[in-house]
Amino acid sequence: MDVQALRWFLSLCDTENMRDTAAMEGVNQSTLSRALARLESELGVELFHRHGRRLTVNRFGELFLEHAARAVAELDAARRRVDALANPDTGLIRLGFLHSVGRWLVPGILRDYRAGTPGIRFELHQGFARELFAWLQQGDIDAALVTPPPAGDGARWHALHEQRLCIALPAGHPLAAVPGLALRDVRDEPFIAFAPTTDLRRVIDRLCHQAGFEPIIAFESEEIATMRGLIGAGLGVGVLPRPAVLEHDDPVYRPLIPAQHRPIGLAWSPSPPATSAAARFVEYVTQPRPDPDGMVQSR
């Protein structure tokens, strides 16, 4: 059933005149007459009594009028909601991010973006890298702050930051002050390790293998915050990305030599963004700006 025909039908119910409705709707009378004839044919009844140029709604028309008015109102409301959702100034952006960037990278990006677009809304989703890329592929999120996509994933990715990987030791550990500390120097220490399901576990296992040892794993966790707490409590050592903001009970961080980094960037689907709000956000975040620390950062 043609929505435009429903609108013309409602207008005819108000004017009860074919000529007046045609003038109000900006169509010729023949077009309006054919649309009404198709609507009545589809319903199998006439909706008006004809009195020359004048029309009077009959009992079928009165019944249909109630439902047609409600249908058009619902469609108009749906369109307004869709427009508001997609509007680059007031729409919704579904942003995923790694747990480990929730306290430093995410707040800064959201603050800066909302400073220029205060009406925008964000729906936030925390997850691990494998989950974030799956959500992107399924269309459940618009973009994600995450490590680079795995080979063959197809997602687009733009680098924003690099976190330096460090040997993390409890404060007061005898090795914490050793100059030129190398990964091999902690080979006999109990390790607080990333869970085998994480990307960083594979990276760190490879680094340990290159250093000539297999770590003695005391604890495994998927959460960097948990690992920081365990190391800070003196339960072992580990290899962690150095956080942008240090807490009072954080471990001591000694950069790996040679330097190793964990890149963080914005990922999004290779297909066009679902809304103009999402498209504008991706464009904003991926536009580079100078950074005093020499890193590529978001706006």
Short mmCIF file of C-alpha atoms in Angstrom, two decimals:
data_model
loop_
_atom_site.label_atom_id
_atom_site.label_comp_id
_atom_site.label_asym_id
_atom_site.label_seq_id
_atom_site.Cartn_x
_atom_site.Cartn_y
_atom_site.Cartn_z
CA MET A 1 0.00 0.00 0.00
CA ASP A 2 1.45 3.33 -1.14
CA VAL A 3 2.17 5.67 1.77
CA GLN A 4 1.71 8.68 -0.47
CA ALA A 5 -1.75 7.42 -1.38
CA LEU A 6 -2.57 7.20 2.31
CA ARG A 7 -1.50 10.82 2.77
CA TRP A 8 -3.67 11.91 -0.15
CA PHE A 9 -6.58 9.92 1.27
CA LEU A 10 -6.25 11.72 4.60
CA SER A 11 -6.14 15.05 2.81
CA LEU A 12 -9.29 14.15 0.83
CA CYS A 13 -11.03 13.30 4.09
CA ASP A 14 -10.25 16.84 5.29
CA THR A 15 -11.16 18.78 2.14
CA GLU A 16 -13.81 16.44 0.66
CA ASN A 17 -12.82 18.00 -2.65
CA MET A 18 -10.60 16.50 -5.35
CA ARG A 19 -9.56 19.86 -6.79
CA ASP A 20 -8.65 21.39 -3.42
CA THR A 21 -6.64 18.35 -2.36
CA ALA A 22 -4.79 18.26 -5.69
CA ALA A 23 -3.85 21.93 -5.23
CA MET A 24 -2.74 21.40 -1.61
CA GLU A 25 -0.65 18.33 -2.48
CA GLY A 26 0.86 19.78 -5.63
CA VAL A 27 -0.41 17.07 -8.01
CA ASN A 28 -2.91 17.13 -10.84
CA GLN A 29 -6.42 15.82 -10.31
CA SER A 30 -6.00 12.86 -12.64
CA THR A 31 -3.00 11.59 -10.65
CA LEU A 32 -4.95 11.97 -7.42
CA SER A 33 -8.01 10.27 -8.89
CA ARG A 34 -5.98 7.29 -10.12
CA ALA A 35 -4.27 6.94 -6.72
CA LEU A 36 -7.64 6.89 -4.97
CA ALA A 37 -9.00 4.36 -7.47
CA ARG A 38 -5.97 2.06 -6.84
CA LEU A 39 -6.43 2.36 -3.07
CA GLU A 40 -10.12 1.50 -3.29
CA SER A 41 -9.39 -1.37 -5.66
CA GLU A 42 -6.82 -2.77 -3.24
CA LEU A 43 -9.30 -2.55 -0.36
CA GLY A 44 -12.18 -3.84 -2.47
CA VAL A 45 -14.57 -1.06 -1.41
CA GLU A 46 -15.26 2.57 -2.17
CA LEU A 47 -14.20 4.99 0.55
CA PHE A 48 -16.26 8.02 -0.47
CA HIS A 49 -19.73 8.92 -1.68
CA ARG A 50 -19.39 10.94 -4.88
CA HIS A 51 -21.46 14.11 -5.26
CA GLY A 52 -20.00 15.66 -8.38
CA ARG A 53 -16.76 17.32 -7.35
CA ARG A 54 -17.62 16.89 -3.70
CA LEU A 55 -16.70 13.75 -1.77
CA THR A 56 -18.14 12.49 1.49
CA VAL A 57 -16.43 9.82 3.54
CA ASN A 58 -18.62 6.71 3.74
CA ARG A 59 -18.65 4.14 6.54
CA PHE A 60 -15.77 2.21 4.96
CA GLY A 61 -13.79 5.41 4.63
CA GLU A 62 -14.43 6.33 8.27
CA LEU A 63 -13.19 2.94 9.39
CA PHE A 64 -10.12 3.10 7.19
CA LEU A 65 -9.42 6.73 8.16
CA GLU A 66 -8.67 5.79 11.77
CA HIS A 67 -6.09 3.18 10.81
CA ALA A 68 -4.58 5.18 7.94
CA ALA A 69 -4.04 8.19 10.21
CA ARG A 70 -2.38 5.99 12.82
CA ALA A 71 -0.17 4.27 10.22
CA VAL A 72 1.02 7.54 8.71
CA ALA A 73 1.67 8.99 12.17
CA GLU A 74 3.75 5.92 13.12
CA LEU A 75 5.73 6.09 9.89
CA ASP A 76 6.39 9.80 10.40
CA ALA A 77 7.50 9.13 13.98
CA ALA A 78 9.78 6.33 12.77
CA ARG A 79 11.32 8.60 10.15
CA ARG A 80 11.95 11.30 12.76
CA ARG A 81 13.62 8.78 15.03
CA VAL A 82 15.76 7.41 12.19
CA ASP A 83 16.74 10.93 11.13
CA ALA A 84 17.69 11.81 14.71
CA LEU A 85 19.73 8.61 15.02
CA ALA A 86 21.60 9.20 11.78
CA ASN A 87 22.01 12.96 12.07
CA PRO A 88 25.73 13.78 12.38
CA ASP A 89 24.94 16.37 15.06
CA THR A 90 22.47 14.41 17.18
CA GLY A 91 22.85 10.78 16.14
CA LEU A 92 24.13 7.68 17.89
CA ILE A 93 27.65 6.27 17.51
CA ARG A 94 28.22 2.69 18.68
CA LEU A 95 31.86 2.60 19.82
CA GLY A 96 33.72 -0.48 20.98
CA PHE A 97 37.03 -0.41 22.82
CA LEU A 98 39.56 -2.59 24.58
CA HIS A 99 39.24 -2.81 28.37
CA SER A 100 42.76 -1.45 28.73
CA VAL A 101 42.01 1.87 26.99
CA GLY A 102 38.77 2.61 28.83
CA ARG A 103 40.39 4.88 31.41
CA TRP A 104 42.68 7.01 29.24
CA LEU A 105 42.04 6.93 25.48
CA VAL A 106 38.25 6.66 25.38
CA PRO A 107 37.42 9.57 27.75
CA GLY A 108 39.72 11.94 25.88
CA ILE A 109 38.30 11.14 22.45
CA LEU A 110 34.70 11.38 23.67
CA ARG A 111 35.36 14.66 25.48
CA ASP A 112 37.04 16.27 22.48
CA TYR A 113 34.41 15.07 20.01
CA ARG A 114 31.46 16.15 22.13
CA ALA A 115 33.04 19.56 22.62
CA GLY A 116 32.38 20.23 18.94
CA THR A 117 29.23 18.10 18.62
CA PRO A 118 27.46 18.33 21.99
CA GLY A 119 24.25 16.70 20.76
CA ILE A 120 25.90 13.43 19.72
CA ARG A 121 25.27 10.26 21.71
CA PHE A 122 27.56 7.27 22.26
CA GLU A 123 26.72 3.65 22.97
CA LEU A 124 29.85 2.08 24.47
CA HIS A 125 30.88 -1.58 24.24
CA GLN A 126 33.96 -3.03 26.01
CA GLY A 127 35.52 -6.19 24.70
CA PHE A 128 38.62 -8.07 23.68
CA ALA A 129 40.11 -7.58 20.22
CA ARG A 130 38.55 -10.75 18.79
CA GLU A 131 35.11 -9.65 20.04
CA LEU A 132 35.45 -6.11 18.73
CA PHE A 133 36.35 -7.24 15.22
CA ALA A 134 33.49 -9.77 15.27
CA TRP A 135 31.07 -7.02 16.31
CA LEU A 136 32.36 -4.79 13.52
CA GLN A 137 31.88 -7.55 10.97
CA GLN A 138 28.36 -8.25 12.22
CA GLY A 139 27.42 -4.56 12.19
CA ASP A 140 26.84 -4.43 15.96
CA ILE A 141 29.21 -1.47 16.40
CA ASP A 142 30.30 1.37 14.12
CA ALA A 143 33.98 1.63 15.14
CA ALA A 144 36.42 0.29 17.72
CA LEU A 145 39.54 1.47 19.55
CA VAL A 146 41.63 -1.66 19.23
CA THR A 147 44.90 -3.23 18.14
CA PRO A 148 45.44 -3.90 14.39
CA PRO A 149 43.04 -6.40 12.78
CA PRO A 150 44.19 -9.99 12.32
CA ALA A 151 45.31 -11.07 8.86
CA GLY A 152 42.39 -11.54 6.51
CA ASP A 153 39.87 -9.70 8.69
CA GLY A 154 39.20 -6.94 6.16
CA ALA A 155 38.49 -4.17 8.67
CA ARG A 156 40.03 -0.78 8.05
CA TRP A 157 42.37 0.48 10.78
CA HIS A 158 44.08 3.78 11.51
CA ALA A 159 46.94 4.05 14.05
CA LEU A 160 46.42 6.52 16.89
CA HIS A 161 48.86 5.58 19.67
CA GLU A 162 51.72 3.26 20.50
CA GLN A 163 52.05 1.84 24.00
CA ARG A 164 55.55 0.77 24.93
CA LEU A 165 55.80 -2.76 26.31
CA CYS A 166 57.66 -2.93 29.62
CA ILE A 167 58.85 -5.40 32.19
CA ALA A 168 56.56 -4.76 35.15
CA LEU A 169 57.96 -5.51 38.62
CA PRO A 170 56.68 -4.91 42.16
CA ALA A 171 57.97 -1.74 43.77
CA GLY A 172 61.02 -2.63 45.82
CA HIS A 173 61.86 -5.71 43.74
CA PRO A 174 65.67 -6.26 43.68
CA LEU A 175 65.72 -6.10 39.88
CA ALA A 176 63.67 -2.89 39.64
CA ALA A 177 66.77 -0.69 39.85
CA VAL A 178 69.12 -2.85 37.78
CA PRO A 179 70.48 -0.80 34.86
CA GLY A 180 69.87 -2.22 31.40
CA LEU A 181 67.35 -4.77 32.67
CA ALA A 182 66.59 -7.38 29.98
CA LEU A 183 63.70 -9.79 29.69
CA ARG A 184 66.06 -12.71 30.23
CA ASP A 185 66.93 -11.28 33.66
CA VAL A 186 63.45 -12.16 34.98
CA ARG A 187 63.39 -15.71 33.59
CA ASP A 188 63.41 -17.26 37.09
CA GLU A 189 60.61 -15.02 38.42
CA PRO A 190 56.95 -16.13 38.65
CA PHE A 191 55.08 -14.57 35.74
CA ILE A 192 51.71 -12.83 35.79
CA ALA A 193 50.74 -13.66 32.20
CA PHE A 194 48.02 -12.73 29.79
CA ALA A 195 45.47 -15.48 29.16
CA PRO A 196 46.17 -17.68 26.10
CA THR A 197 43.09 -16.22 24.36
CA THR A 198 44.62 -12.73 24.18
CA ASP A 199 46.72 -11.24 21.40
CA LEU A 200 49.38 -9.99 23.81
CA ARG A 201 49.97 -13.49 25.18
CA ARG A 202 51.22 -14.62 21.77
CA VAL A 203 53.43 -11.53 21.48
CA ILE A 204 54.97 -12.00 24.91
CA ASP A 205 55.45 -15.76 24.48
CA ARG A 206 57.39 -14.97 21.31
CA LEU A 207 59.55 -12.39 23.10
CA CYS A 208 60.34 -14.85 25.89
CA HIS A 209 61.21 -17.54 23.35
CA GLN A 210 63.56 -15.11 21.60
CA ALA A 211 65.13 -14.37 24.99
CA GLY A 212 65.79 -18.09 25.44
CA PHE A 213 63.36 -19.13 28.15
CA GLU A 214 59.80 -20.21 28.85
CA PRO A 215 58.15 -18.18 31.62
CA ILE A 216 57.10 -19.77 34.89
CA ILE A 217 53.43 -18.77 34.92
CA ALA A 218 51.88 -18.19 38.34
CA PHE A 219 48.68 -16.41 37.26
CA GLU A 220 46.87 -15.76 33.97
CA SER A 221 44.33 -13.04 33.29
CA GLU A 222 42.61 -11.33 30.39
CA GLU A 223 42.42 -8.04 32.31
CA ILE A 224 45.40 -5.70 32.33
CA ALA A 225 44.05 -3.97 35.44
CA THR A 226 44.02 -7.31 37.29
CA MET A 227 47.57 -8.06 36.18
CA ARG A 228 48.76 -4.63 37.33
CA GLY A 229 47.22 -5.30 40.72
CA LEU A 230 48.79 -8.75 41.08
CA ILE A 231 52.24 -7.50 40.10
CA GLY A 232 51.90 -4.45 42.32
CA ALA A 233 50.99 -6.78 45.22
CA GLY A 234 54.31 -8.62 44.78
CA LEU A 235 52.92 -11.87 43.34
CA GLY A 236 55.15 -11.92 40.29
CA VAL A 237 56.45 -9.99 37.29
CA GLY A 238 55.09 -9.57 33.81
CA VAL A 239 55.25 -7.76 30.50
CA LEU A 240 52.63 -5.02 30.20
CA PRO A 241 51.98 -1.95 28.06
CA ARG A 242 52.96 1.08 30.10
CA PRO A 243 49.75 2.93 31.04
CA ALA A 244 49.31 6.57 30.14
CA VAL A 245 48.33 7.34 33.73
CA LEU A 246 50.13 5.64 36.62
CA GLU A 247 48.30 4.71 39.82
CA HIS A 248 49.87 4.96 43.29
CA ASP A 249 50.01 1.17 43.64
CA ASP A 250 51.25 0.47 40.10
CA PRO A 251 54.25 -1.76 39.40
CA VAL A 252 57.60 -0.37 38.32
CA TYR A 253 57.82 -0.28 34.51
CA ARG A 254 61.17 -0.92 32.78
CA PRO A 255 61.02 -0.61 28.96
CA LEU A 256 61.93 -3.70 26.98
CA ILE A 257 65.23 -3.52 25.12
CA PRO A 258 65.08 -3.48 22.14
CA ALA A 259 61.91 -1.42 22.26
CA GLN A 260 58.61 -3.20 21.67
CA HIS A 261 55.31 -1.41 21.14
CA ARG A 262 51.62 -2.20 21.17
CA PRO A 263 49.78 -0.14 18.54
CA ILE A 264 46.26 1.13 19.26
CA GLY A 265 44.03 2.62 16.59
CA LEU A 266 40.52 3.07 15.28
CA ALA A 267 39.00 0.19 13.32
CA TRP A 268 35.86 0.35 11.22
CA SER A 269 34.11 -1.70 8.57
CA PRO A 270 35.36 -1.45 4.96
CA SER A 271 31.75 -0.92 3.83
CA PRO A 272 30.27 2.60 4.12
CA PRO A 273 29.37 3.58 7.71
CA ALA A 274 25.78 2.86 8.70
CA THR A 275 25.01 6.52 9.46
CA SER A 276 26.39 9.94 8.68
CA ALA A 277 27.02 10.34 12.42
CA ALA A 278 29.37 7.34 12.36
CA ALA A 279 31.02 8.52 9.14
CA ARG A 280 31.76 11.95 10.59
CA PHE A 281 33.20 10.41 13.77
CA VAL A 282 35.54 8.11 11.82
CA GLU A 283 36.69 11.05 9.71
CA TYR A 284 37.32 13.16 12.81
CA VAL A 285 39.29 10.54 14.74
CA THR A 286 41.44 9.50 11.79
CA GLN A 287 42.45 13.04 10.90
CA PRO A 288 46.01 13.37 12.29
CA ARG A 289 47.30 16.27 14.33
CA PRO A 290 50.75 17.13 15.70
CA ASP A 291 51.57 15.63 19.08
CA PRO A 292 54.23 16.94 21.46
CA ASP A 293 55.38 13.40 22.27
CA GLY A 294 55.92 12.56 18.63
CA MET A 295 53.12 10.00 18.46
CA VAL A 296 50.27 9.92 15.99
CA GLN A 297 47.16 10.80 17.91
CA SER A 298 43.48 11.38 17.33
CA ARG A 299 41.97 14.79 17.27
#
